[in-house]
Amino acid sequence: MGDQVHTLPYGSWPSPIDAALAAAHDGRPDWVGFVGDEVWWTEPRPAEGGRRALVRRRTDGTEEQVLPAPWNVRSRVCEYGGRPWTGAVVDGRPLVVFAHGADQRLYRYEPGRGAPRPLTPLSAVGGGLRWADPLLRAERGEVWCVLEEFTGDGPGDVRRVLAAVPLDGSAADDRAAVRELSDGAHRFVTGPRLAPDGRRVAWLAWDHPRMPWEGTELIVAEVRADGSLRGARTVAGGPDESVAQADWSADGRLLYASDRTGWWNLYRDGEPLCPREEEFGGPLWEVGRRWFAPLDSGLIAVVHGRGSAVLGVLDPESGELVDTAGPWTEFAATLAVHGERVVAVGASPRTAHEVVELDTRTGRARVVGAAHDDAVDPAYYPEPQTRTFTGPDGREIHARVYPPHHPACTAPASELPPYVVWAHGGPTSRAPIVLDLDIAYFTSRGIGVAEVDYGGSSGYGRAYRERLREQWGVVDVEDCAAVARALADEGTADRARLAIRGGSAGGWTAAASLAATDVYACGTIIYPVLDLTGWASGGTHDFESRYLESLVGPLDEVPARYAERSPVTRADDIAVPFLLLQGLDDVVCPPAQCERFLARLNGRRVPHAYLAFEGEGHGFRRAETMVRALEAELSLYAQVFGLRVPGVPRLELTE
């Protein structure tokens, strides 16, 4: 296009960011760790069936994949998974233990010494045996981890304990060879954290109906000489206090992140280290998440912030906190330390997630893995605006607004742009401020995006999270609508061309919004919750099976509320076109909900499309699925908003 600026209607701008490009860059590196002096991590492979590869960075700076396809380093504990691997240098060679996605067995692998060997058996009962958050104890010939064991075919027929798995393979066909470390008194546990002297171990536990961001217990036990545990006792946490992570300092003092003040702050042996109204922890959706990591020097690497999370180094003696210099404005909850080195995963609005190493002696940070590479001219990247809107009752609503953006296109002065409101999943989560080519796919074509951290989102303190208590389907819907209306009122968005989209809990908010408001002209609903009564009556997995008691209220006490808010019973109130996307292998939000929802719409003559994908679960991982879903979504908006989007297959809407 050169330097010429073209005047074209919103939505018709030519963009180099197609759905295939966005799909190829979906996901992020994760679960960083050290194996000796080397940095290792997992990476997504959308083009390889969505598997996660294990990658290493050798000391000479070269990067290589550790395991070829079809090896998939992924745990399914609690369905959302957790840390799937651990490793160390043993007898001068790397030794890695990992969970394989296909069968969920633990495997032992030593590069250059043959194929991975199974350490744990298969089980034909229910969801089988699953493992996560491993701790390698080579000196004992064991790996300690979380064991999730199904005892029947129902989603609630499951127990979770800390377990010790022999490294010699003797448990590969013998469940009895797995040594249980904890007594199974709690429904949920995280992996063990061993004190430097090896004499004490700490872990987190919680029970139904609480979710881990509502209340957890920090448990400490003594480790006997034979490797068994005794004297387990709760030292922090409780029903109304969430401990998000625990670890030990180099001198053997207990560190943990607790929200007892309303914010997840750091404590050492019960004393606050850096009291602030910001978060040093987060919602524990996956066991093994780390927001802090103690160094040998006594310093503590921390991921912290309010509404976003940056990497810093805390001096616990002085309380001084120094943040890492560099372009990264958002860090994931994965950290590893080795000597004075810290490894994390950081991103920014101009860069995707990459593996970052910080040398705490020099303060220098650099990219060491999964380096961002501009797939297109960065001039096409969206430019986020951090905004705070006013909602009902004057409450604050945090959001990021991504206006339409193109280096060589503008719209006619008389035209206002269409906007899509994005509702994140969780709902106890938030939208990170990072480069997302899914967003760029729309903004570079002239469609604005507004990501809303509605009441209930994490990152803004416990009081903000608890705005959603018994108000799911009310506060989230109101907050998203308030942002949409505000954008229209201020002349940023076209009031007649507003849409809403979301996945999982965000799919619920999208569907509930279409039923409860007249704000949106259409919506995209992705692997959603649609039927509260069915979901709370054995219709989902164990981890979230009692989540609705805090989000909506106990079913036996407020059954009418479950019916009144559910899109499946409010289908008659939906009068605008929508796209429904679903994975057929989804056990979190099963496709049966979609089928009941669509049956209620039968004969209503509401234009819609339902795309169901074989081999996909909760969260699309395959490139071909993501391409089809993204193109279908754009086609929906094109048809409803009257946009011209050449080159995108037309989505067939039925009534």
PDB file of N, CA and C in Angstrom, residues 537-589:
ATOM      1  N   SER A 537     -25.767 -30.606  38.718  1.00  0.00           N
ATOM      2  CA  SER A 537     -26.324 -31.920  39.072  1.00  0.00           C
ATOM      3  C   SER A 537     -25.571 -33.030  38.359  1.00  0.00           C
ATOM      4  N   GLY A 538     -24.250 -32.990  38.455  1.00  0.00           N
ATOM      5  CA  GLY A 538     -23.430 -34.024  37.847  1.00  0.00           C
ATOM      6  C   GLY A 538     -23.104 -33.790  36.395  1.00  0.00           C
ATOM      7  N   GLY A 539     -23.338 -32.565  35.903  1.00  0.00           N
ATOM      8  CA  GLY A 539     -23.122 -32.281  34.499  1.00  0.00           C
ATOM      9  C   GLY A 539     -21.772 -31.708  34.176  1.00  0.00           C
ATOM     10  N   THR A 540     -20.834 -31.737  35.124  1.00  0.00           N
ATOM     11  CA  THR A 540     -19.489 -31.245  34.852  1.00  0.00           C
ATOM     12  C   THR A 540     -18.487 -32.052  35.668  1.00  0.00           C
ATOM     13  N   HIS A 541     -17.233 -31.657  35.620  1.00  0.00           N
ATOM     14  CA  HIS A 541     -16.179 -32.396  36.306  1.00  0.00           C
ATOM     15  C   HIS A 541     -16.151 -32.038  37.790  1.00  0.00           C
ATOM     16  N   ASP A 542     -15.375 -32.808  38.549  1.00  0.00           N
ATOM     17  CA  ASP A 542     -15.397 -32.689  40.004  1.00  0.00           C
ATOM     18  C   ASP A 542     -14.893 -31.338  40.497  1.00  0.00           C
ATOM     19  N   PHE A 543     -13.849 -30.817  39.879  1.00  0.00           N
ATOM     20  CA  PHE A 543     -13.212 -29.602  40.378  1.00  0.00           C
ATOM     21  C   PHE A 543     -14.210 -28.455  40.516  1.00  0.00           C
ATOM     22  N   GLU A 544     -15.064 -28.262  39.509  1.00  0.00           N
ATOM     23  CA  GLU A 544     -16.007 -27.143  39.515  1.00  0.00           C
ATOM     24  C   GLU A 544     -17.434 -27.557  39.874  1.00  0.00           C
ATOM     25  N   SER A 545     -17.611 -28.772  40.324  1.00  0.00           N
ATOM     26  CA  SER A 545     -18.963 -29.280  40.523  1.00  0.00           C
ATOM     27  C   SER A 545     -19.738 -28.547  41.612  1.00  0.00           C
ATOM     28  N   ARG A 546     -19.049 -27.859  42.516  1.00  0.00           N
ATOM     29  CA  ARG A 546     -19.737 -27.092  43.565  1.00  0.00           C
ATOM     30  C   ARG A 546     -19.484 -25.591  43.441  1.00  0.00           C
ATOM     31  N   TYR A 547     -18.869 -25.194  42.326  1.00  0.00           N
ATOM     32  CA  TYR A 547     -18.510 -23.791  42.089  1.00  0.00           C
ATOM     33  C   TYR A 547     -19.744 -22.890  42.131  1.00  0.00           C
ATOM     34  N   LEU A 548     -20.861 -23.397  41.630  1.00  0.00           N
ATOM     35  CA  LEU A 548     -22.058 -22.570  41.535  1.00  0.00           C
ATOM     36  C   LEU A 548     -22.646 -22.197  42.891  1.00  0.00           C
ATOM     37  N   GLU A 549     -22.248 -22.897  43.932  1.00  0.00           N
ATOM     38  CA  GLU A 549     -22.766 -22.548  45.261  1.00  0.00           C
ATOM     39  C   GLU A 549     -22.340 -21.152  45.675  1.00  0.00           C
ATOM     40  N   SER A 550     -21.153 -20.728  45.234  1.00  0.00           N
ATOM     41  CA  SER A 550     -20.742 -19.354  45.509  1.00  0.00           C
ATOM     42  C   SER A 550     -21.163 -18.410  44.390  1.00  0.00           C
ATOM     43  N   LEU A 551     -21.197 -18.889  43.155  1.00  0.00           N
ATOM     44  CA  LEU A 551     -21.533 -18.012  42.029  1.00  0.00           C
ATOM     45  C   LEU A 551     -23.027 -17.727  41.925  1.00  0.00           C
ATOM     46  N   VAL A 552     -23.847 -18.695  42.326  1.00  0.00           N
ATOM     47  CA  VAL A 552     -25.294 -18.563  42.184  1.00  0.00           C
ATOM     48  C   VAL A 552     -26.014 -18.743  43.517  1.00  0.00           C
ATOM     49  N   GLY A 553     -25.550 -19.698  44.321  1.00  0.00           N
ATOM     50  CA  GLY A 553     -26.179 -20.045  45.586  1.00  0.00           C
ATOM     51  C   GLY A 553     -26.411 -21.543  45.605  1.00  0.00           C
ATOM     52  N   PRO A 554     -26.642 -22.137  46.783  1.00  0.00           N
ATOM     53  CA  PRO A 554     -26.896 -23.577  46.859  1.00  0.00           C
ATOM     54  C   PRO A 554     -28.149 -23.949  46.058  1.00  0.00           C
ATOM     55  N   LEU A 555     -28.033 -24.976  45.222  1.00  0.00           N
ATOM     56  CA  LEU A 555     -29.136 -25.370  44.352  1.00  0.00           C
ATOM     57  C   LEU A 555     -30.387 -25.732  45.139  1.00  0.00           C
ATOM     58  N   ASP A 556     -30.234 -26.436  46.262  1.00  0.00           N
ATOM     59  CA  ASP A 556     -31.420 -26.848  47.016  1.00  0.00           C
ATOM     60  C   ASP A 556     -32.110 -25.678  47.706  1.00  0.00           C
ATOM     61  N   GLU A 557     -31.421 -24.551  47.834  1.00  0.00           N
ATOM     62  CA  GLU A 557     -32.017 -23.384  48.480  1.00  0.00           C
ATOM     63  C   GLU A 557     -32.613 -22.402  47.480  1.00  0.00           C
ATOM     64  N   VAL A 558     -32.000 -22.293  46.304  1.00  0.00           N
ATOM     65  CA  VAL A 558     -32.480 -21.303  45.322  1.00  0.00           C
ATOM     66  C   VAL A 558     -32.635 -21.956  43.948  1.00  0.00           C
ATOM     67  N   PRO A 559     -33.399 -23.037  43.831  1.00  0.00           N
ATOM     68  CA  PRO A 559     -33.524 -23.699  42.521  1.00  0.00           C
ATOM     69  C   PRO A 559     -34.108 -22.797  41.445  1.00  0.00           C
ATOM     70  N   ALA A 560     -35.020 -21.904  41.833  1.00  0.00           N
ATOM     71  CA  ALA A 560     -35.630 -21.014  40.839  1.00  0.00           C
ATOM     72  C   ALA A 560     -34.592 -20.088  40.225  1.00  0.00           C
ATOM     73  N   ARG A 561     -33.601 -19.685  41.017  1.00  0.00           N
ATOM     74  CA  ARG A 561     -32.550 -18.799  40.504  1.00  0.00           C
ATOM     75  C   ARG A 561     -31.749 -19.490  39.411  1.00  0.00           C
ATOM     76  N   TYR A 562     -31.502 -20.784  39.590  1.00  0.00           N
ATOM     77  CA  TYR A 562     -30.774 -21.546  38.582  1.00  0.00           C
ATOM     78  C   TYR A 562     -31.533 -21.564  37.257  1.00  0.00           C
ATOM     79  N   ALA A 563     -32.839 -21.736  37.346  1.00  0.00           N
ATOM     80  CA  ALA A 563     -33.652 -21.766  36.132  1.00  0.00           C
ATOM     81  C   ALA A 563     -33.780 -20.381  35.516  1.00  0.00           C
ATOM     82  N   GLU A 564     -33.989 -19.385  36.346  1.00  0.00           N
ATOM     83  CA  GLU A 564     -34.227 -18.030  35.841  1.00  0.00           C
ATOM     84  C   GLU A 564     -33.031 -17.474  35.082  1.00  0.00           C
ATOM     85  N   ARG A 565     -31.820 -17.837  35.507  1.00  0.00           N
ATOM     86  CA  ARG A 565     -30.631 -17.255  34.882  1.00  0.00           C
ATOM     87  C   ARG A 565     -30.083 -18.071  33.716  1.00  0.00           C
ATOM     88  N   SER A 566     -30.488 -19.308  33.596  1.00  0.00           N
ATOM     89  CA  SER A 566     -29.878 -20.180  32.595  1.00  0.00           C
ATOM     90  C   SER A 566     -30.335 -19.844  31.188  1.00  0.00           C
ATOM     91  N   PRO A 567     -29.404 -19.649  30.259  1.00  0.00           N
ATOM     92  CA  PRO A 567     -29.794 -19.434  28.866  1.00  0.00           C
ATOM     93  C   PRO A 567     -30.638 -20.568  28.296  1.00  0.00           C
ATOM     94  N   VAL A 568     -30.444 -21.793  28.789  1.00  0.00           N
ATOM     95  CA  VAL A 568     -31.215 -22.908  28.251  1.00  0.00           C
ATOM     96  C   VAL A 568     -32.699 -22.758  28.558  1.00  0.00           C
ATOM     97  N   THR A 569     -33.041 -22.075  29.644  1.00  0.00           N
ATOM     98  CA  THR A 569     -34.447 -21.837  29.958  1.00  0.00           C
ATOM     99  C   THR A 569     -34.908 -20.451  29.527  1.00  0.00           C
ATOM    100  N   ARG A 570     -33.960 -19.644  29.058  1.00  0.00           N
ATOM    101  CA  ARG A 570     -34.307 -18.299  28.582  1.00  0.00           C
ATOM    102  C   ARG A 570     -34.099 -18.166  27.083  1.00  0.00           C
ATOM    103  N   ALA A 571     -34.064 -19.290  26.410  1.00  0.00           N
ATOM    104  CA  ALA A 571     -33.822 -19.266  24.967  1.00  0.00           C
ATOM    105  C   ALA A 571     -34.871 -18.433  24.236  1.00  0.00           C
ATOM    106  N   ASP A 572     -36.086 -18.399  24.754  1.00  0.00           N
ATOM    107  CA  ASP A 572     -37.142 -17.622  24.111  1.00  0.00           C
ATOM    108  C   ASP A 572     -36.840 -16.127  24.116  1.00  0.00           C
ATOM    109  N   ASP A 573     -35.943 -15.693  24.986  1.00  0.00           N
ATOM    110  CA  ASP A 573     -35.610 -14.271  25.069  1.00  0.00           C
ATOM    111  C   ASP A 573     -34.506 -13.863  24.101  1.00  0.00           C
ATOM    112  N   ILE A 574     -33.916 -14.814  23.409  1.00  0.00           N
ATOM    113  CA  ILE A 574     -32.848 -14.509  22.460  1.00  0.00           C
ATOM    114  C   ILE A 574     -33.469 -14.263  21.088  1.00  0.00           C
ATOM    115  N   ALA A 575     -33.214 -13.091  20.546  1.00  0.00           N
ATOM    116  CA  ALA A 575     -33.840 -12.709  19.280  1.00  0.00           C
ATOM    117  C   ALA A 575     -32.831 -12.288  18.229  1.00  0.00           C
ATOM    118  N   VAL A 576     -31.514 -12.381  18.530  1.00  0.00           N
ATOM    119  CA  VAL A 576     -30.497 -11.927  17.580  1.00  0.00           C
ATOM    120  C   VAL A 576     -29.642 -13.113  17.143  1.00  0.00           C
ATOM    121  N   PRO A 577     -28.980 -13.019  15.998  1.00  0.00           N
ATOM    122  CA  PRO A 577     -28.162 -14.123  15.492  1.00  0.00           C
ATOM    123  C   PRO A 577     -26.994 -14.441  16.434  1.00  0.00           C
ATOM    124  N   PHE A 578     -26.604 -15.715  16.416  1.00  0.00           N
ATOM    125  CA  PHE A 578     -25.455 -16.116  17.234  1.00  0.00           C
ATOM    126  C   PHE A 578     -24.751 -17.299  16.593  1.00  0.00           C
ATOM    127  N   LEU A 579     -23.496 -17.454  16.995  1.00  0.00           N
ATOM    128  CA  LEU A 579     -22.657 -18.589  16.607  1.00  0.00           C
ATOM    129  C   LEU A 579     -22.322 -19.359  17.874  1.00  0.00           C
ATOM    130  N   LEU A 580     -22.529 -20.667  17.850  1.00  0.00           N
ATOM    131  CA  LEU A 580     -22.245 -21.530  18.990  1.00  0.00           C
ATOM    132  C   LEU A 580     -21.151 -22.514  18.587  1.00  0.00           C
ATOM    133  N   LEU A 581     -20.034 -22.508  19.329  1.00  0.00           N
ATOM    134  CA  LEU A 581     -18.876 -23.354  19.049  1.00  0.00           C
ATOM    135  C   LEU A 581     -18.646 -24.300  20.214  1.00  0.00           C
ATOM    136  N   GLN A 582     -18.402 -25.588  19.928  1.00  0.00           N
ATOM    137  CA  GLN A 582     -18.326 -26.576  20.995  1.00  0.00           C
ATOM    138  C   GLN A 582     -17.382 -27.707  20.632  1.00  0.00           C
ATOM    139  N   GLY A 583     -16.587 -28.158  21.607  1.00  0.00           N
ATOM    140  CA  GLY A 583     -15.779 -29.357  21.448  1.00  0.00           C
ATOM    141  C   GLY A 583     -16.569 -30.573  21.899  1.00  0.00           C
ATOM    142  N   LEU A 584     -16.561 -31.615  21.097  1.00  0.00           N
ATOM    143  CA  LEU A 584     -17.368 -32.788  21.415  1.00  0.00           C
ATOM    144  C   LEU A 584     -16.771 -33.643  22.523  1.00  0.00           C
ATOM    145  N   ASP A 585     -15.500 -33.419  22.866  1.00  0.00           N
ATOM    146  CA  ASP A 585     -14.870 -34.174  23.954  1.00  0.00           C
ATOM    147  C   ASP A 585     -14.802 -33.368  25.248  1.00  0.00           C
ATOM    148  N   ASP A 586     -15.568 -32.301  25.328  1.00  0.00           N
ATOM    149  CA  ASP A 586     -15.525 -31.399  26.475  1.00  0.00           C
ATOM    150  C   ASP A 586     -16.246 -32.034  27.665  1.00  0.00           C
ATOM    151  N   VAL A 587     -15.509 -32.256  28.769  1.00  0.00           N
ATOM    152  CA  VAL A 587     -16.132 -32.781  29.986  1.00  0.00           C
ATOM    153  C   VAL A 587     -16.399 -31.683  31.005  1.00  0.00           C
ATOM    154  N   VAL A 588     -15.870 -30.476  30.771  1.00  0.00           N
ATOM    155  CA  VAL A 588     -16.129 -29.345  31.659  1.00  0.00           C
ATOM    156  C   VAL A 588     -17.490 -28.735  31.333  1.00  0.00           C
ATOM    157  N   CYS A 589     -17.706 -28.417  30.062  1.00  0.00           N
ATOM    158  CA  CYS A 589     -19.001 -27.932  29.571  1.00  0.00           C
ATOM    159  C   CYS A 589     -19.436 -28.882  28.459  1.00  0.00           C
TER     160      CYS A 589
END
